[in-house]
Coordinates of C-alpha atoms (C1' of nucleotides) in Angstrom, one line a residue:
Chain N
M1 CA 106.1 107.1 -67.5
K2 CA 106.8 110.4 -65.8
E3 CA 109.1 110.8 -62.8
L4 CA 107.9 111.0 -59.3
T5 CA 108.7 113.8 -56.9
E6 CA 110.3 112.9 -53.6
R7 CA 107.1 113.5 -51.7
Q8 CA 105.1 111.3 -54.2
K9 CA 107.6 108.5 -53.7
Q10 CA 107.1 108.7 -50.0
I11 CA 103.3 108.6 -50.4
L12 CA 103.6 105.6 -52.7
D13 CA 105.9 103.8 -50.3
F14 CA 103.6 104.4 -47.4
I15 CA 100.7 103.0 -49.3
R16 CA 102.7 100.0 -50.3
H17 CA 103.9 99.5 -46.7
K18 CA 100.4 99.8 -45.3
Q19 CA 99.1 97.3 -47.7
D20 CA 101.8 94.8 -47.0
F21 CA 101.8 95.3 -43.3
D22 CA 98.1 95.8 -42.4
K23 CA 96.6 94.2 -45.5
L24 CA 94.6 97.4 -45.7
T25 CA 94.7 100.3 -48.1
P26 CA 95.1 103.5 -46.2
T27 CA 92.5 106.2 -46.5
L28 CA 93.4 109.7 -47.5
R29 CA 93.0 110.8 -43.9
E30 CA 95.3 108.1 -42.7
I31 CA 97.9 109.2 -45.3
A32 CA 97.4 112.7 -44.2
S33 CA 97.8 111.9 -40.5
H34 CA 100.9 109.8 -41.1
F35 CA 102.6 112.7 -42.9
R36 CA 101.2 115.2 -40.4
F37 CA 99.0 116.9 -43.0
S38 CA 96.1 118.6 -41.4
S39 CA 93.9 118.2 -44.4
P40 CA 92.9 115.1 -46.3
N41 CA 93.1 117.2 -49.4
A42 CA 96.9 117.2 -49.3
A43 CA 96.9 113.5 -49.5
L44 CA 94.3 113.6 -52.2
A45 CA 96.4 115.9 -54.3
H46 CA 99.3 113.5 -54.2
V47 CA 97.2 110.5 -54.9
Q48 CA 95.7 112.2 -57.8
A49 CA 99.2 113.0 -59.1
L50 CA 100.1 109.3 -58.7
R51 CA 97.0 108.3 -60.6
V52 CA 97.8 110.7 -63.4
K53 CA 101.3 109.3 -63.6
G54 CA 100.0 105.8 -63.7
F55 CA 101.3 104.5 -60.4
L56 CA 97.9 104.1 -58.7
K57 CA 94.4 103.0 -59.6
N58 CA 91.2 103.4 -57.7
S59 CA 87.5 103.1 -58.1
P60 CA 86.0 106.6 -57.7
G61 CA 83.9 107.0 -54.6
R62 CA 84.9 103.7 -53.1
A63 CA 86.4 103.6 -49.7
R64 CA 90.0 102.3 -49.5
S65 CA 90.0 101.4 -53.1
L66 CA 93.6 102.5 -53.9
Q67 CA 95.5 99.9 -55.8
L68 CA 99.1 99.9 -56.8
V69 CA 99.8 99.5 -60.5
N70 CA 102.5 97.0 -61.1
L71 CA 104.9 98.6 -63.5
R72 CA 107.3 95.7 -63.8
Q73 CA 108.4 95.6 -67.4
G74 CA 109.7 92.2 -68.3
G75 CA 110.2 91.5 -64.6
R76 CA 108.3 88.7 -63.1
P77 CA 107.2 88.5 -59.5
L78 CA 109.4 86.1 -57.7
A79 CA 106.7 84.2 -55.9
P80 CA 104.3 82.5 -58.3
Q81 CA 100.9 84.0 -57.9
I82 CA 98.0 81.8 -56.8
V83 CA 94.5 82.8 -57.3
S84 CA 91.3 81.2 -55.9
V85 CA 88.7 80.6 -58.6
P86 CA 85.1 80.0 -57.4
I87 CA 83.3 77.2 -59.1
Y88 CA 79.7 77.4 -60.2
G89 CA 77.5 74.5 -61.2
A90 CA 75.3 76.8 -63.1
I91 CA 74.8 80.5 -63.6
P92 CA 71.1 81.1 -63.8
A93 CA 71.0 84.6 -65.3
G94 CA 72.6 88.0 -65.4
R95 CA 76.2 88.8 -64.9
P96 CA 78.5 86.0 -64.1
M97 CA 79.5 87.4 -60.8
D98 CA 76.0 87.5 -59.5
A99 CA 73.6 85.0 -58.0
E100 CA 76.0 82.7 -56.4
Q101 CA 73.6 80.2 -55.1
E102 CA 75.3 77.5 -57.1
E103 CA 78.8 78.1 -55.9
E104 CA 80.4 74.8 -55.4
G105 CA 83.8 75.5 -54.0
C106 CA 87.0 76.7 -55.2
V107 CA 90.0 75.8 -57.2
L108 CA 93.4 77.3 -56.4
I109 CA 95.7 77.6 -59.4
D110 CA 98.6 79.7 -60.5
V111 CA 98.2 82.6 -62.8
D112 CA 100.9 81.2 -65.1
T113 CA 98.9 78.1 -65.8
L114 CA 95.8 80.1 -66.4
G115 CA 97.6 82.6 -68.6
I116 CA 95.5 85.5 -67.4
K117 CA 96.0 88.8 -65.7
P118 CA 95.3 88.4 -62.0
T119 CA 93.0 91.4 -62.1
T120 CA 90.5 89.8 -64.5
R121 CA 87.2 88.5 -63.4
T122 CA 87.6 84.8 -63.6
F123 CA 85.4 81.9 -62.5
G124 CA 85.2 78.2 -62.9
L125 CA 82.2 76.5 -64.5
K126 CA 81.4 72.8 -63.8
V127 CA 80.5 71.2 -67.1
H128 CA 77.2 69.3 -67.3
G129 CA 76.5 67.1 -70.2
D130 CA 78.5 66.2 -73.3
S131 CA 77.7 69.0 -75.7
M132 CA 81.4 69.8 -76.0
I133 CA 82.7 66.3 -76.4
G134 CA 84.2 67.2 -79.8
K135 CA 86.5 69.6 -78.0
S136 CA 87.4 66.9 -75.5
I137 CA 85.4 68.6 -72.7
I138 CA 83.4 66.1 -70.8
D139 CA 80.9 66.0 -68.0
G140 CA 82.4 67.0 -64.6
D141 CA 85.2 69.0 -66.1
I142 CA 85.8 72.4 -64.6
V143 CA 86.3 75.0 -67.2
I144 CA 88.0 78.2 -66.2
I145 CA 86.3 81.2 -67.8
E146 CA 87.7 84.6 -68.2
H147 CA 85.0 87.2 -68.3
G148 CA 85.0 90.3 -70.4
V149 CA 87.3 89.1 -73.2
Q150 CA 86.6 89.4 -76.8
P151 CA 86.4 85.8 -78.1
R152 CA 88.2 84.8 -81.3
S153 CA 86.8 82.4 -83.8
G154 CA 87.3 78.9 -82.5
D155 CA 87.4 79.8 -78.9
V156 CA 85.2 78.0 -76.4
V157 CA 82.9 80.4 -74.7
A158 CA 80.3 80.3 -71.9
A159 CA 77.1 81.6 -73.3
L160 CA 73.7 82.3 -71.7
I161 CA 71.0 80.5 -73.5
D162 CA 67.5 80.4 -72.0
G163 CA 68.8 81.4 -68.7
Q164 CA 71.2 78.6 -68.6
V165 CA 74.9 78.8 -69.2
T166 CA 76.3 76.4 -71.7
L167 CA 79.6 76.0 -73.4
K168 CA 79.8 76.5 -77.1
T169 CA 82.4 77.1 -79.7
F170 CA 82.5 80.7 -81.0
V171 CA 82.8 80.8 -84.7
L172 CA 82.9 83.7 -87.2
Q173 CA 81.4 82.7 -90.6
Q174 CA 81.6 85.4 -93.2
G175 CA 82.0 87.9 -90.4
K176 CA 78.9 86.8 -88.6
P177 CA 79.2 85.3 -85.1
Y178 CA 77.7 81.9 -84.4
L179 CA 77.8 79.5 -81.6
R180 CA 78.4 75.8 -82.3
A181 CA 78.0 72.8 -80.1
E182 CA 80.7 70.2 -80.5
N183 CA 78.4 67.2 -80.5
P184 CA 76.4 65.9 -83.5
R185 CA 73.4 65.3 -81.4
Y186 CA 73.1 69.0 -80.7
P187 CA 72.0 71.8 -83.1
K188 CA 75.0 72.7 -85.2
L189 CA 74.8 76.4 -85.4
I190 CA 73.1 79.0 -83.3
P191 CA 73.2 82.6 -84.5
Q192 CA 74.6 84.7 -81.9
E193 CA 71.7 87.1 -81.4
E194 CA 70.5 88.1 -78.0
L195 CA 72.9 85.6 -76.7
Q196 CA 75.1 86.8 -73.9
I197 CA 78.6 85.6 -73.9
Q198 CA 79.8 85.2 -70.3
G199 CA 83.4 84.6 -71.0
V200 CA 86.1 82.7 -72.8
M201 CA 87.6 79.5 -71.7
V202 CA 91.2 79.9 -70.7
A203 CA 91.9 76.6 -69.0
L204 CA 90.4 73.3 -68.0
V205 CA 90.8 71.2 -64.9
R206 CA 89.6 67.6 -64.6
R207 CA 89.7 65.7 -61.4
R208 CA 89.7 61.9 -61.2
K209 CA 86.2 60.6 -60.7
Chain B
M1 CA 87.4 75.1 -34.4
K2 CA 83.8 75.0 -35.4
E3 CA 82.5 73.9 -38.7
L4 CA 81.3 76.3 -41.3
T5 CA 77.9 76.1 -42.9
E6 CA 77.7 75.9 -46.7
R7 CA 76.7 79.5 -47.0
Q8 CA 79.5 80.6 -44.8
K9 CA 82.0 78.8 -46.9
Q10 CA 80.6 80.5 -50.0
I11 CA 81.0 83.9 -48.3
L12 CA 84.5 83.1 -47.3
D13 CA 85.4 81.9 -50.8
F14 CA 84.0 85.0 -52.3
I15 CA 86.0 87.2 -50.0
R16 CA 89.1 85.2 -50.8
H17 CA 88.4 85.5 -54.5
K18 CA 87.8 89.2 -54.4
Q19 CA 91.0 89.8 -52.5
D20 CA 93.0 87.6 -54.9
F21 CA 91.7 89.2 -58.0
D22 CA 90.8 92.7 -57.1
K23 CA 93.3 93.1 -54.3
L24 CA 90.4 94.7 -52.5
T25 CA 88.4 93.4 -49.7
P26 CA 84.7 93.5 -50.5
T27 CA 82.3 95.6 -48.4
L28 CA 79.3 94.1 -46.8
R29 CA 77.1 95.7 -49.5
E30 CA 79.3 94.2 -52.2
I31 CA 78.9 90.8 -50.6
A32 CA 75.2 91.3 -50.3
S33 CA 74.8 92.5 -53.9
H34 CA 76.9 89.5 -55.1
F35 CA 74.7 87.0 -53.3
R36 CA 71.6 89.0 -54.2
F37 CA 70.8 89.9 -50.6
S38 CA 68.7 92.9 -50.4
S39 CA 70.1 94.0 -47.0
P40 CA 73.8 94.4 -46.0
N41 CA 72.7 93.0 -42.7
A42 CA 72.5 89.5 -44.2
A43 CA 76.2 89.8 -45.2
L44 CA 77.0 91.2 -41.8
A45 CA 75.4 88.2 -40.0
H46 CA 77.6 85.8 -42.0
V47 CA 80.7 87.8 -41.5
Q48 CA 80.0 88.0 -37.8
A49 CA 79.6 84.2 -37.7
L50 CA 82.9 83.9 -39.5
R51 CA 84.5 86.2 -37.0
V52 CA 83.1 84.3 -34.1
K53 CA 84.4 81.0 -35.6
G54 CA 87.8 82.6 -36.1
F55 CA 88.0 82.6 -39.9
L56 CA 87.9 86.4 -40.3
K57 CA 89.3 89.4 -38.5
N58 CA 88.4 93.1 -38.9
S59 CA 88.9 96.5 -37.5
P60 CA 85.5 97.8 -36.2
G61 CA 84.2 100.7 -38.1
R62 CA 86.8 100.6 -40.8
A63 CA 85.8 100.2 -44.4
R64 CA 87.0 97.1 -46.2
S65 CA 88.9 95.9 -43.2
L66 CA 88.1 92.2 -43.4
Q67 CA 91.0 89.9 -43.2
L68 CA 91.3 86.2 -43.6
V69 CA 92.7 84.4 -40.7
N70 CA 95.0 81.5 -41.7
L71 CA 94.1 78.6 -39.4
R72 CA 96.5 75.9 -38.6
Q73 CA 95.6 73.0 -36.5
G74 CA 98.6 71.0 -35.2
G75 CA 100.9 72.3 -37.9
R76 CA 98.5 71.4 -40.7
P77 CA 97.0 74.4 -42.5
L78 CA 93.3 74.2 -42.7
A79 CA 93.6 76.6 -45.6
P80 CA 94.0 74.9 -48.9
Q81 CA 97.4 73.5 -49.6
I82 CA 99.2 74.2 -52.7
V83 CA 101.6 71.9 -54.3
S84 CA 103.9 72.6 -57.2
V85 CA 103.9 69.8 -59.7
P86 CA 106.8 69.5 -62.1
I87 CA 105.9 68.9 -65.7
Y88 CA 107.8 66.6 -68.0
G89 CA 107.6 66.5 -71.7
A90 CA 108.9 62.9 -71.7
I91 CA 110.4 60.6 -69.2
P92 CA 113.2 58.8 -71.0
A93 CA 113.7 55.8 -68.7
G94 CA 113.9 54.5 -65.2
R95 CA 112.1 55.9 -62.3
P96 CA 109.8 58.9 -63.0
M97 CA 111.6 61.2 -60.5
D98 CA 115.0 60.8 -62.2
A99 CA 116.6 62.4 -65.2
E100 CA 114.8 65.7 -65.2
Q101 CA 116.3 67.2 -68.3
E102 CA 112.9 67.4 -69.8
E103 CA 111.3 69.4 -67.1
E104 CA 109.1 71.9 -68.8
G105 CA 107.9 74.0 -65.9
C106 CA 105.5 73.7 -63.2
V107 CA 101.9 73.8 -62.3
L108 CA 100.7 75.0 -59.0
I109 CA 97.5 73.6 -57.9
D110 CA 95.7 72.9 -54.6
V111 CA 95.6 69.5 -53.1
D112 CA 91.8 69.6 -52.9
T113 CA 91.5 69.8 -56.6
L114 CA 94.0 67.0 -57.2
G115 CA 92.4 64.8 -54.6
I116 CA 95.7 63.4 -53.4
K117 CA 97.7 63.2 -50.3
P118 CA 100.4 65.9 -50.4
T119 CA 103.0 63.4 -49.5
T120 CA 102.6 61.4 -52.6
R121 CA 105.0 61.6 -55.4
T122 CA 103.2 63.4 -58.1
F123 CA 104.3 64.8 -61.5
G124 CA 102.8 66.3 -64.6
L125 CA 103.1 64.8 -68.0
K126 CA 102.6 66.8 -71.1
V127 CA 100.6 64.8 -73.6
H128 CA 101.9 64.3 -77.1
G129 CA 99.8 62.9 -79.8
D130 CA 96.2 61.8 -79.7
S131 CA 96.3 58.2 -78.5
M132 CA 93.9 59.1 -75.7
I133 CA 91.4 61.1 -77.6
G134 CA 88.7 58.6 -76.6
K135 CA 89.1 59.7 -73.0
S136 CA 89.0 63.3 -74.0
I137 CA 92.7 63.8 -73.5
I138 CA 94.3 65.8 -76.3
D139 CA 97.7 66.9 -77.4
G140 CA 99.1 69.6 -75.2
D141 CA 97.2 68.6 -72.1
I142 CA 99.0 68.3 -68.8
V143 CA 98.1 65.1 -67.1
I144 CA 98.8 64.9 -63.4
I145 CA 100.2 61.5 -62.5
E146 CA 100.3 60.0 -59.0
H147 CA 103.2 57.6 -58.6
G148 CA 103.1 54.4 -56.7
V149 CA 99.4 53.8 -56.7
Q150 CA 97.7 50.6 -57.6
P151 CA 95.6 51.3 -60.7
R152 CA 92.0 50.1 -60.9
S153 CA 90.5 48.9 -64.1
G154 CA 89.6 51.8 -66.3
D155 CA 92.2 54.2 -64.8
V156 CA 94.4 56.1 -67.2
V157 CA 98.0 55.3 -66.4
A158 CA 101.4 56.5 -67.6
A159 CA 103.3 53.5 -68.8
L160 CA 106.8 53.0 -70.0
I161 CA 106.9 51.4 -73.4
D162 CA 110.1 51.1 -75.4
G163 CA 111.7 53.7 -73.3
Q164 CA 108.9 56.2 -73.9
V165 CA 106.2 57.2 -71.6
T166 CA 102.7 57.0 -73.0
L167 CA 99.3 57.2 -71.6
K168 CA 97.0 54.2 -71.7
T169 CA 93.9 52.9 -70.1
F170 CA 94.5 50.2 -67.6
V171 CA 92.0 47.3 -67.9
L172 CA 91.6 44.0 -66.2
Q173 CA 90.2 41.3 -68.5
Q174 CA 89.6 38.0 -66.8
G175 CA 91.9 39.0 -64.1
K176 CA 94.7 39.8 -66.6
P177 CA 96.0 43.4 -66.8
Y178 CA 96.1 45.0 -70.2
L179 CA 96.8 48.4 -71.5
R180 CA 94.5 50.0 -74.1
A181 CA 94.9 53.0 -76.3
E182 CA 91.8 55.2 -76.7
N183 CA 92.1 55.7 -80.4
P184 CA 91.1 53.3 -83.1
R185 CA 94.3 54.1 -85.0
Y186 CA 96.4 52.5 -82.3
P187 CA 96.7 48.9 -81.3
K188 CA 93.8 48.0 -79.1
L189 CA 95.3 45.9 -76.4
I190 CA 98.8 45.5 -75.1
P191 CA 99.4 42.8 -72.6
Q192 CA 101.0 44.3 -69.5
E193 CA 104.1 42.2 -69.4
E194 CA 107.4 43.8 -68.6
L195 CA 105.7 47.1 -68.8
Q196 CA 106.3 49.5 -66.1
I197 CA 103.4 51.6 -64.9
Q198 CA 104.7 54.9 -63.8
G199 CA 101.6 56.1 -62.2
V200 CA 97.9 56.8 -62.3
M201 CA 96.3 59.9 -63.7
V202 CA 94.5 61.9 -61.0
A203 CA 93.8 65.1 -62.7
L204 CA 94.2 67.0 -65.9
V205 CA 95.0 70.6 -66.7
R206 CA 94.5 72.2 -70.1
R207 CA 95.7 75.7 -71.0
R208 CA 94.3 77.7 -73.8
K209 CA 96.5 77.4 -76.8
Chain O
dT1 C1' 55.6 72.9 -28.3
dT2 C1' 59.4 75.3 -27.3
dC3 C1' 64.0 76.6 -28.2
dA4 C1' 68.2 77.4 -30.7
dC5 C1' 70.3 78.1 -34.9
dT6 C1' 70.6 79.6 -39.7
dA7 C1' 69.3 82.8 -43.2
dC8 C1' 67.5 86.3 -44.5
dT9 C1' 64.3 91.4 -45.2
dG10 C1' 63.9 96.3 -44.4
dG11 C1' 65.0 100.4 -42.4
dA12 C1' 67.8 103.6 -39.9
dC13 C1' 71.8 105.9 -37.7
dG14 C1' 76.2 107.8 -37.2
dT15 C1' 80.7 107.5 -38.7
dT16 C1' 84.2 107.0 -42.3
dA17 C1' 85.8 108.5 -46.4
dG18 C1' 86.5 110.5 -51.2
dA19 C1' 86.1 114.6 -53.6
dA20 C1' 85.5 119.4 -54.5
dC21 C1' 86.2 124.4 -53.7
dA22 C1' 88.8 128.2 -52.1
dG23 C1' 92.8 129.8 -50.4
dT24 C1' 98.3 130.4 -49.0
dA25 C1' 103.1 129.8 -49.9
dC26 C1' 107.3 128.5 -52.0
dT27 C1' 110.2 127.5 -56.1
dG28 C1' 112.2 127.9 -60.6
dG29 C1' 112.1 129.3 -65.2
dA30 C1' 110.9 132.6 -69.1
Chain L
dT1 C1' 107.2 140.3 -63.4
dC2 C1' 104.4 136.7 -64.6
dC3 C1' 103.3 132.0 -64.4
dA4 C1' 103.2 127.1 -63.9
dG5 C1' 104.1 123.5 -60.8
dT6 C1' 104.4 121.5 -56.2
dA7 C1' 102.8 121.4 -51.5
dC8 C1' 100.0 122.2 -48.6
dT9 C1' 95.5 124.4 -45.0
dG10 C1' 90.7 124.5 -43.9
dT11 C1' 86.1 123.6 -44.9
dT12 C1' 82.2 121.4 -46.7
dC13 C1' 79.2 118.1 -49.2
dT14 C1' 77.7 113.7 -50.1
dA15 C1' 78.2 108.9 -50.7
dA16 C1' 80.0 104.8 -48.9
dC17 C1' 80.1 101.9 -45.1
dG18 C1' 79.7 99.3 -40.7
dT19 C1' 76.5 98.5 -37.3
dC20 C1' 72.2 98.1 -34.9
dC21 C1' 67.2 97.1 -34.2
dA22 C1' 63.0 94.8 -35.3
dG23 C1' 61.0 91.4 -37.9
dT24 C1' 60.0 86.8 -40.7
dA25 C1' 60.8 82.1 -42.0
dG26 C1' 62.5 77.4 -42.0
dT27 C1' 64.7 73.4 -39.7
dG28 C1' 66.0 70.2 -36.5
dA29 C1' 66.6 68.7 -31.8
dA30 C1' 64.8 68.4 -26.9

DNA sequence: TTCACTACTGGACGTTAGAACAGTACTGGA
DNA sequence: TCCAGTACTGTTCTAACGTCCAGTAGTGAA
């Protein structure tokens, strides 16, 4: 990690302060105005430098999309981090973050328990049926799914089959990926062809009935 | 404070989720695309409704300026309440809230998910062994136990047997209380005499190994 | 039947905002 | 003297974004 110049530190502090205080990432023009630059390009140059040096992230073209990159090495945030995870009863098709007609509420849980990075796309899936009884996952359980993670053999994954999301165990058999239901009443092995894996199970929450 | 419609709750949850995970307030178009609206105006209408009802704030004309308003009515937060639940690996003897040498950390979870009153004495118990496999509770699970609640037949309870806490199913047979293990390899029925019931299971949390 | 409310579609407008290009100026080192 | 790096000015282009207007449709109460 490269060192920052004095000016770049000031810019970074200003962004941090604005995010804490206003809960709103400043625009380049707001940065410029604060530092009495007369051109947004001056702010842009600094932001770009901070990006190159790894202190900032952003989504190109997006308004107010600057994000601080947490560089804490070994250090843990003092306050435990809570994230709200939306729960879906079913995901009809497409990417998991679309088509939220079935949204059923929200679980709030700490990042430590989930064991995920807070930037990850994560959602909860309400389990219907007993196809995963062999993994001790039962009807009504809420399975926390992390999207965009490469599953390892034996992981429980949410997979899209016939426009319906179901839970299956991901297995590698002689290097080939298969999906397995954990119930003798279901087909044992499904070749993972044309099947879209929505995510990997990272946690499970069960409420009393 | 007015009630929210189902749809408005979903929108609010989505904004909350996006802010937690992406640290970035979604734009109207992002909300619209998420819910498969074809017009940003649909999202705007909901956001305006949420504004009128006092759940959201924003700065007019500013990009990504939506802010959640934390509502408190008479001291009680309407926003979901988080409780931190201590986890014990074992409870050697006596009352469950004593002798905390075995504390193994903490789960933070919202009261809504637990379905309990926040005033209740609640603790987590790390499950050892497979005596409750029949109830889909496996080794390593964290069982959330509510103390001081009268168990109903069929409830999973934490009971003190020989100075060790184990999970059992509480059953009433002809009016008599018994404890049952949910694994054929364990004794089926234990008369509940001199056995101290520590609490009733209200929820379960499982982390990925 | 009318009316209010919710939940959208579709299009348009003007502002906000990121990004790029072309410069100027200072500094410090080779 | 040249050159790279930092720190800007000034302008412009285009996309992103909030907001508005005009509709449509369903529902449930008066």
